[in-house]
Amino acid sequence: MGEASAGNLLNMSLLARTRHLMARHGLRPVKSLGQNFLIDGNIAQRIASAAVDCGPSCIIEIGPGLGALTRLLADAEVPVIAFEKDRKLKTPLDELLGGLPSVQVRSEDFLKADLSAHLGEGTVACGNLPYYITTPILEKLFLASTPLRAIVVTAQREVVDRIQAAPGSPEYGSLTVFCEYFVECVESVCALRPSVFIPPPSVQSMAVRMTPRRRPPEAVASPEHFFSGLRAAFGYRRKTLKKALATAPQTGLSPADSDAVLAEAAISPQRRGETLSFDEFTALGNALAAWEEAR
Ligand code: SAM
């Protein structure tokens, strides 16, 4: 397979370019790294635009793969720092991005990377995520020391459904409430059928743009107690809240204490955690904090 300049690569369709880079560098998608390469140029453009339209001052990309999004993100003309765990992708990525001074490809595990130098008011994270580590990646992004301006990611449809679920629905769970704590709004960018990737994943996918809160929800008096209530409620989701709170070791509540805390939060002890709204989780966390303080 002959050498193609970066200019020639850009004249190819995303499918042809991806096939060319794989053949030329003898690459096969690595399943254990969640490698499904996007081959639909229109979808790549929609996802990259969702990030670029936020007016970022810096873009952090998670898992650039063969650069489907990276090349488009570079159009923002701000620093793009792309963390790719698979070292074998460095040469093809450099070939594609050749000479673009704003793009830095780091052959690093994103979960271990130090992001501090790249975080600021205008930092945007973007990526078609490796699905095997979606939740730890989101946690790392939510817990960034400076809240990101936006997080634009493609994830399994099922995970996006869990993030956007309503209380009482089968998808509603700790991930829903966890995300609501950190994220002000979630917008759908586009749906991705398996056929827009090579190889096609066995699941449907969805790209979303999340806007993290600039500061934690004001009504939450104590994050520690909020998350303690959340873990208890969903850790024992088949039990009533009264039993779940009294069973969860981290709360330290007896069944009678559990009744008192729930009365303080104005929540029936017979309800199950999976029916509680975000505001009710806030009330529960605040009641747990007040109970501990009064002890
Ligand atoms: N962005 C490319 C695209 O849209 O075609 C690739 C997406 S592919 C679903 C996920 C990418 O994440 C792969 O290139 C994979 O090697 C990379 N990856 C997997 N685990 C990673 C990790 N811990 N840190 C950084 N990159 C990782």
Short mmCIF file of C-alpha atoms and ligand atoms in Angstrom, two decimals, residues 14 18 30-39 44 47 61-70 82-87 89 93 106-113 126-133 137 154 192 196-198 201, ligand 1:
data_model
loop_
_atom_site.label_atom_id
_atom_site.label_comp_id
_atom_site.label_asym_id
_atom_site.label_seq_id
_atom_site.Cartn_x
_atom_site.Cartn_y
_atom_site.Cartn_z
CA LEU A 14 -13.66 8.46 6.04
CA THR A 18 -9.71 4.27 7.65
CA VAL A 30 -8.29 -4.59 19.00
CA LYS A 31 -11.50 -5.78 20.66
CA SER A 32 -10.11 -5.61 24.20
CA LEU A 33 -9.45 -1.87 23.67
CA GLY A 34 -13.00 -1.26 22.46
CA GLN A 35 -11.76 -0.36 18.98
CA ASN A 36 -14.68 0.35 16.66
CA PHE A 37 -13.64 2.96 14.14
CA LEU A 38 -16.19 5.48 12.91
CA ILE A 39 -16.48 5.44 9.11
CA ALA A 44 -18.14 12.41 12.62
CA ILE A 47 -20.13 14.95 16.83
CA GLU A 61 -10.03 13.82 23.09
CA ILE A 62 -10.42 10.35 24.57
CA GLY A 63 -9.36 7.53 22.25
CA PRO A 64 -8.71 9.18 18.86
CA GLY A 65 -8.30 5.80 17.15
CA LEU A 66 -7.53 6.59 13.51
CA GLY A 67 -8.47 10.23 13.85
CA ALA A 68 -12.10 10.26 12.64
CA LEU A 69 -12.92 13.07 15.09
CA THR A 70 -9.43 14.40 15.74
CA ALA A 82 -5.71 13.31 22.20
CA PHE A 83 -5.09 10.41 24.60
CA GLU A 84 -4.78 7.07 22.83
CA LYS A 85 -3.78 3.95 24.75
CA ASP A 86 -2.85 1.91 21.68
CA ARG A 87 0.72 2.91 20.78
CA LEU A 89 -1.99 4.10 16.34
CA LEU A 93 -2.37 9.40 13.52
CA ARG A 106 -0.38 11.24 23.68
CA SER A 107 0.13 7.47 23.75
CA GLU A 108 -1.33 7.22 27.24
CA ASP A 109 -4.10 5.51 29.16
CA PHE A 110 -6.68 8.27 29.60
CA LEU A 111 -7.69 6.92 33.01
CA LYS A 112 -4.14 7.41 34.30
CA ALA A 113 -3.42 10.68 32.52
CA CYS A 126 -14.83 14.73 23.29
CA GLY A 127 -14.62 11.12 22.21
CA ASN A 128 -16.25 8.06 20.78
CA LEU A 129 -15.62 6.16 23.97
CA PRO A 130 -14.18 2.68 24.39
CA TYR A 131 -17.34 1.15 25.86
CA TYR A 132 -15.60 -1.15 28.33
CA ILE A 133 -14.60 1.88 30.45
CA ILE A 137 -14.11 7.86 31.96
CA THR A 154 -20.57 8.57 22.07
CA LEU A 192 -25.25 5.75 15.63
CA VAL A 196 -21.27 3.30 10.98
CA PHE A 197 -18.29 1.60 12.65
CA ILE A 198 -15.74 -0.99 11.59
CA PRO A 201 -20.32 -3.17 17.64
N1 SAM B 1 -12.28 8.00 17.95
C1 SAM B 1 -12.09 6.87 17.07
C2 SAM B 1 -13.24 6.77 16.10
O1 SAM B 1 -14.28 7.40 16.38
O2 SAM B 1 -13.12 6.07 15.11
C3 SAM B 1 -11.92 5.55 17.86
C4 SAM B 1 -13.07 5.20 18.75
S1 SAM B 1 -12.92 3.60 19.47
C5 SAM B 1 -14.61 3.33 19.92
C6 SAM B 1 -12.20 3.89 21.09
C7 SAM B 1 -10.71 4.25 21.09
O3 SAM B 1 -10.29 4.37 22.45
C8 SAM B 1 -9.78 3.21 20.47
O4 SAM B 1 -8.90 3.84 19.59
C9 SAM B 1 -9.02 2.61 21.65
O5 SAM B 1 -7.72 2.17 21.33
C10 SAM B 1 -8.99 3.80 22.60
N2 SAM B 1 -8.82 3.44 24.02
C11 SAM B 1 -9.22 2.30 24.65
N3 SAM B 1 -8.91 2.36 25.96
C12 SAM B 1 -8.30 3.56 26.16
C13 SAM B 1 -7.76 4.21 27.30
N4 SAM B 1 -7.78 3.64 28.52
N5 SAM B 1 -7.18 5.42 27.16
C14 SAM B 1 -7.16 6.03 25.93
N6 SAM B 1 -7.66 5.45 24.81
C15 SAM B 1 -8.24 4.24 24.92
#
